C-alpha cells in the first residue's frame, strides 16, 4: 500500500470508530431519557419490557463495531509492512472477530440479559407506594384484589390482556390501581430454552355466546429460533358474565 492510501485509511478508521462509540453512547442515553420521561409505573414497565434488551443489544453492537474498527489502528505496523494479500487476510480476521463478539453479545442478550430486564420490571412494579397521608401502602394479593377490581378488569386479567395491582392504605382506605401490559414479557422458549418467546398477537376463535364459552388463541413466537406455539384461553360465556354482576 502506498503512504497516502494508508494515511487516508487511518483517517477513515479513526473517525468511524469514534462515530460508532458515540452511537453507542447516544443509544444508551436515548434509552434512559425515554425511560425517565415516563412518570407512571405502568408506562415504565411497558417501556422496559419492550425496549431494554433491544437498546442494550444495539449499543453493544455499536461499541463492538468501534472496537473492531479501532483494532485496525493497533494493527497499523503489520498493515504497513504487508502486501495486498496479507492486508486482506488481516481485514477479514478483524471482521470475523467483530462478528464473533457481536454474536456473543446477541447470545448474552437473549440468554442472560432477560434476568436483568426482569429485575428492573420487578423493581418498577413492586417499589413501595406511599399514600397521600404518608403511609406505606400494602399490595393486595390476587384474591384480595378481585374484591376491588371491576368485572372488566377481572376479565382483562383472565384474558391475559393486562395485569392489575391494587395498593391499599389500610389506615385511610385510599386505593391505588396500577395496570400493566404483560404482552411484551418474554416467556422461556420450549425449543431453544432462551427467554425469547413473546406474544405475536391473539385472535378470538370462537366468540362467547349466552350458551357457551368462547375461545381465545394467543400466538407466541420465539425471537431467537423462530419456534411458535399457541396458548388457548377460554372466554367465559355471556350468561356467566351476567350472572356475576
Ligand atoms: Zn426459541
Tab-separated table of C-alpha atoms and ligand atoms in Angstrom:
chain	number	residue	atom	x	y	z
A	1	UNK	CA	0.000	0.000	0.000
A	2	UNK	CA	1.217	3.485	-0.709
A	3	UNK	CA	1.789	6.005	2.053
A	4	UNK	CA	-1.108	8.280	1.066
A	5	UNK	CA	-3.559	5.360	0.849
A	6	UNK	CA	-2.544	4.245	4.321
A	7	UNK	CA	-2.963	7.763	5.718
A	8	UNK	CA	-6.428	8.082	4.205
A	9	UNK	CA	-7.340	4.646	5.565
A	10	UNK	CA	-6.329	5.589	9.114
A	11	UNK	CA	-8.257	8.837	8.952
A	12	UNK	CA	-11.385	6.857	7.980
A	13	UNK	CA	-10.780	4.243	10.673
A	14	UNK	CA	-10.275	6.876	13.358
A	15	UNK	CA	-13.496	8.731	12.566
A	16	UNK	CA	-15.516	5.558	12.064
A	17	UNK	CA	-14.548	4.150	15.454
A	18	UNK	CA	-15.360	7.464	17.192
A	19	UNK	CA	-18.677	7.571	15.334
A	20	UNK	CA	-19.644	4.068	16.492
A	21	UNK	CA	-18.514	4.861	20.034
A	22	UNK	CA	-20.766	7.921	20.036
A	23	UNK	CA	-23.637	5.963	18.503
A	24	UNK	CA	-23.462	3.536	21.469
A	25	UNK	CA	-23.498	6.424	23.943
A	26	UNK	CA	-26.433	8.094	22.152
A	27	UNK	CA	-28.461	4.853	22.094
A	28	UNK	CA	-27.878	4.341	25.834
A	29	UNK	CA	-28.674	7.984	26.647
A	30	UNK	CA	-31.835	7.849	24.496
A	31	UNK	CA	-32.984	4.777	26.415
A	32	UNK	CA	-32.630	6.434	29.810
A	33	UNK	CA	-34.125	9.733	28.659
A	34	UNK	CA	-37.159	7.923	27.272
A	35	UNK	CA	-37.454	5.742	30.399
A	36	UNK	CA	-37.261	8.619	32.886
A	37	UNK	CA	-39.669	10.753	30.893
A	38	UNK	CA	-42.361	8.185	31.785
A	39	UNK	CA	-43.992	9.212	35.003
A	40	UNK	CA	-46.175	6.257	35.924
A	41	UNK	CA	-45.113	2.724	36.715
A	42	UNK	CA	-47.243	1.035	34.099
A	43	UNK	CA	-45.722	3.117	31.267
A	44	UNK	CA	-42.240	2.491	32.634
A	45	UNK	CA	-42.984	-1.221	32.887
A	46	UNK	CA	-44.191	-1.448	29.316
A	47	UNK	CA	-41.255	0.586	28.020
A	48	UNK	CA	-38.672	-1.547	29.825
A	49	UNK	CA	-40.192	-4.869	28.832
A	50	UNK	CA	-40.431	-3.740	25.213
A	51	UNK	CA	-37.167	-1.922	24.800
A	52	UNK	CA	-34.419	-2.546	27.320
A	53	UNK	CA	-32.957	-5.685	25.733
A	54	UNK	CA	-33.179	-4.104	22.278
A	55	UNK	CA	-31.373	-0.899	23.276
A	56	UNK	CA	-28.768	-2.884	25.160
A	57	UNK	CA	-28.082	-5.035	22.107
A	58	UNK	CA	-27.823	-2.084	19.707
A	59	UNK	CA	-25.438	-0.168	21.950
A	60	UNK	CA	-23.335	-3.335	22.384
A	61	UNK	CA	-23.184	-3.721	18.606
A	62	UNK	CA	-22.094	-0.107	18.190
A	63	UNK	CA	-19.328	-0.465	20.783
A	64	UNK	CA	-18.130	-3.760	19.332
A	65	UNK	CA	-18.009	-2.155	15.878
A	66	UNK	CA	-15.995	0.743	17.357
A	67	UNK	CA	-13.599	-1.743	18.938
A	68	UNK	CA	-13.219	-3.886	15.822
A	69	UNK	CA	-12.538	-0.814	13.692
A	70	UNK	CA	-10.119	0.563	16.246
A	71	UNK	CA	-8.240	-2.749	16.093
A	72	UNK	CA	-7.076	-1.588	12.660
A	73	UNK	CA	-5.109	1.194	14.311
A	74	UNK	CA	-3.444	-1.319	16.617
A	75	UNK	CA	-2.583	-3.442	13.576
A	76	UNK	CA	-1.018	-0.464	11.800
A	77	UNK	CA	2.626	-1.669	11.922
A	78	UNK	CA	1.550	-5.014	10.489
A	79	UNK	CA	-0.578	-3.490	7.728
A	80	UNK	CA	2.167	-1.122	6.648
A	81	UNK	CA	4.719	-3.856	6.095
A	82	UNK	CA	2.312	-6.246	4.416
A	83	UNK	CA	1.281	-6.709	0.834
A	84	UNK	CA	-2.262	-6.692	-0.517
A	85	UNK	CA	-2.947	-10.338	0.314
A	86	UNK	CA	-1.886	-10.038	3.968
A	87	UNK	CA	-3.898	-6.825	4.352
A	88	UNK	CA	-6.991	-8.622	3.033
A	89	UNK	CA	-6.438	-11.500	5.463
A	90	UNK	CA	-5.999	-9.107	8.400
A	91	UNK	CA	-9.192	-7.230	7.492
A	92	UNK	CA	-11.163	-10.456	7.133
A	93	UNK	CA	-9.894	-11.687	10.515
A	94	UNK	CA	-10.863	-8.358	12.114
A	95	UNK	CA	-14.327	-8.698	10.596
A	96	UNK	CA	-14.717	-12.281	11.820
A	97	UNK	CA	-13.605	-11.322	15.352
A	98	UNK	CA	-16.022	-8.369	15.260
A	99	UNK	CA	-18.928	-10.547	14.144
A	100	UNK	CA	-17.981	-13.167	16.738
A	101	UNK	CA	-18.124	-10.580	19.500
A	102	UNK	CA	-21.406	-9.268	18.101
A	103	UNK	CA	-22.853	-12.772	18.157
A	104	UNK	CA	-21.622	-13.270	21.740
A	105	UNK	CA	-23.400	-10.029	22.713
A	106	UNK	CA	-26.545	-11.310	20.999
A	107	UNK	CA	-26.410	-14.608	22.909
A	108	UNK	CA	-25.781	-12.790	26.185
A	109	UNK	CA	-28.701	-10.506	25.437
A	110	UNK	CA	-31.090	-13.379	24.702
A	111	UNK	CA	-29.971	-15.781	27.377
A	112	UNK	CA	-28.798	-13.822	30.357
A	113	UNK	CA	-29.913	-10.262	29.882
A	114	UNK	CA	-33.601	-11.097	30.325
A	115	UNK	CA	-32.926	-11.625	34.036
A	116	UNK	CA	-31.586	-8.043	34.224
A	117	UNK	CA	-34.729	-6.816	32.460
A	118	UNK	CA	-36.875	-8.939	34.756
A	119	UNK	CA	-35.249	-7.447	37.824
A	120	UNK	CA	-35.871	-3.918	36.592
A	121	UNK	CA	-39.507	-4.817	35.833
A	122	UNK	CA	-39.966	-6.211	39.342
A	123	UNK	CA	-38.365	-3.081	40.826
A	124	UNK	CA	-40.791	-0.888	38.913
A	125	UNK	CA	-43.817	-2.984	39.768
A	126	UNK	CA	-43.163	-3.703	43.436
A	127	UNK	CA	-41.475	-0.475	44.512
A	128	UNK	CA	-43.189	0.503	47.811
A	129	UNK	CA	-46.003	3.021	47.321
A	130	UNK	CA	-46.652	5.852	49.750
A	131	UNK	CA	-50.225	7.103	50.199
A	132	UNK	CA	-51.267	10.762	50.296
A	133	UNK	CA	-51.264	10.636	54.098
A	134	UNK	CA	-47.652	9.443	54.009
A	135	UNK	CA	-48.382	5.827	54.952
A	136	UNK	CA	-46.733	2.830	53.370
A	137	UNK	CA	-49.335	1.122	51.193
A	138	UNK	CA	-49.909	-2.628	51.085
A	139	UNK	CA	-50.096	-4.589	47.852
A	140	UNK	CA	-53.180	-6.791	47.882
A	141	UNK	CA	-52.945	-10.460	46.982
A	142	UNK	CA	-54.624	-11.758	43.812
A	143	UNK	CA	-57.566	-12.997	45.889
A	144	UNK	CA	-57.961	-9.780	47.852
A	145	UNK	CA	-57.641	-7.564	44.826
A	146	UNK	CA	-60.550	-9.222	42.984
A	147	UNK	CA	-62.892	-7.585	45.505
A	148	UNK	CA	-61.708	-4.182	44.326
A	149	UNK	CA	-61.443	-4.781	40.590
A	150	UNK	CA	-64.312	-4.132	38.196
A	151	UNK	CA	-65.657	-7.040	36.110
A	152	UNK	CA	-63.928	-5.551	33.110
A	153	UNK	CA	-60.576	-5.557	34.911
A	154	UNK	CA	-61.037	-9.161	36.074
A	155	UNK	CA	-61.861	-10.144	32.510
A	156	UNK	CA	-58.700	-8.385	31.279
A	157	UNK	CA	-56.662	-10.459	33.716
A	158	UNK	CA	-58.385	-13.694	32.705
A	159	UNK	CA	-57.808	-12.936	29.035
A	160	UNK	CA	-54.146	-12.238	29.837
A	161	UNK	CA	-54.530	-8.758	28.377
A	162	UNK	CA	-53.445	-6.796	31.405
A	163	UNK	CA	-52.340	-7.428	34.932
A	164	UNK	CA	-53.719	-5.205	37.694
A	165	UNK	CA	-52.209	-4.413	41.061
A	166	UNK	CA	-54.141	-2.807	43.890
A	167	UNK	CA	-52.316	-0.892	46.615
A	168	UNK	CA	-54.185	-0.069	49.812
A	169	UNK	CA	-53.547	2.368	52.637
A	170	UNK	CA	-55.183	0.437	55.475
A	171	UNK	CA	-55.471	3.435	57.797
A	172	UNK	CA	-57.349	5.693	55.365
A	173	UNK	CA	-58.729	3.207	52.836
A	174	UNK	CA	-57.003	5.028	49.974
A	175	UNK	CA	-56.680	2.760	46.960
A	176	UNK	CA	-54.311	2.944	44.064
A	177	UNK	CA	-54.681	0.898	40.876
A	178	UNK	CA	-51.862	0.005	38.565
A	179	UNK	CA	-52.348	-1.556	35.131
A	180	UNK	CA	-49.548	-3.495	33.432
A	181	UNK	CA	-49.262	-4.618	29.877
A	182	UNK	CA	-47.674	-8.045	30.163
A	183	UNK	CA	-47.768	-8.571	26.417
A	184	UNK	CA	-44.117	-7.853	25.860
A	185	UNK	CA	-42.968	-10.030	28.658
A	186	UNK	CA	-40.928	-12.844	27.170
A	187	UNK	CA	-41.504	-16.477	28.172
A	188	UNK	CA	-38.987	-19.305	28.050
A	189	UNK	CA	-38.996	-20.957	24.627
A	190	UNK	CA	-39.782	-24.701	24.684
A	191	UNK	CA	-37.398	-25.270	21.822
A	192	UNK	CA	-34.199	-23.279	22.446
A	193	UNK	CA	-34.833	-22.534	26.137
A	194	UNK	CA	-33.966	-18.861	25.800
A	195	UNK	CA	-36.340	-16.334	27.314
A	196	UNK	CA	-37.270	-15.036	23.900
A	197	UNK	CA	-40.823	-16.235	23.407
A	198	UNK	CA	-43.138	-13.243	23.060
A	199	UNK	CA	-46.758	-12.774	22.120
A	200	UNK	CA	-47.218	-12.163	18.434
A	201	UNK	CA	-50.916	-11.455	18.625
A	202	UNK	CA	-54.133	-13.155	19.566
A	203	UNK	CA	-57.439	-13.924	17.990
A	204	UNK	CA	-60.879	-14.897	19.172
A	205	UNK	CA	-61.516	-18.242	17.503
A	206	UNK	CA	-64.960	-18.710	18.984
A	207	UNK	CA	-66.954	-15.763	20.215
A	208	UNK	CA	-68.673	-16.440	23.521
A	209	UNK	CA	-72.444	-16.658	23.334
A	210	UNK	CA	-75.085	-16.740	26.067
A	211	UNK	CA	-74.994	-20.530	25.848
A	212	UNK	CA	-71.305	-21.372	25.633
A	213	UNK	CA	-67.809	-20.176	26.333
A	214	UNK	CA	-65.595	-18.629	23.681
A	215	UNK	CA	-62.018	-19.464	22.818
A	216	UNK	CA	-59.080	-17.117	22.584
A	217	UNK	CA	-55.940	-18.226	20.774
A	218	UNK	CA	-52.747	-16.389	21.734
A	219	UNK	CA	-49.801	-16.801	19.383
A	220	UNK	CA	-46.277	-16.848	20.718
A	221	UNK	CA	-43.161	-16.701	18.570
A	222	UNK	CA	-39.546	-17.127	19.609
A	223	UNK	CA	-37.308	-14.255	18.530
A	224	UNK	CA	-34.264	-16.497	18.751
A	225	UNK	CA	-35.148	-19.708	16.901
A	226	UNK	CA	-38.465	-18.866	15.253
A	227	UNK	CA	-40.363	-21.583	17.134
A	228	UNK	CA	-44.011	-20.723	17.616
A	229	UNK	CA	-46.808	-22.027	19.730
A	230	UNK	CA	-50.395	-21.274	20.602
A	231	UNK	CA	-51.971	-20.907	24.005
A	232	UNK	CA	-55.729	-21.444	24.281
A	233	UNK	CA	-57.730	-19.490	26.820
A	234	UNK	CA	-61.442	-19.997	27.482
A	235	UNK	CA	-63.559	-16.862	27.354
A	236	UNK	CA	-66.427	-17.006	29.884
A	237	UNK	CA	-69.870	-17.245	28.314
A	238	UNK	CA	-72.044	-14.158	28.305
A	239	UNK	CA	-74.529	-15.863	30.638
A	240	UNK	CA	-71.949	-16.499	33.329
A	241	UNK	CA	-70.701	-12.923	32.845
A	242	UNK	CA	-74.171	-11.552	33.505
A	243	UNK	CA	-74.644	-13.862	36.469
A	244	UNK	CA	-71.552	-12.404	38.099
A	245	UNK	CA	-72.966	-8.873	38.154
B	1	LIG	ZN1	-36.584	-20.500	20.713
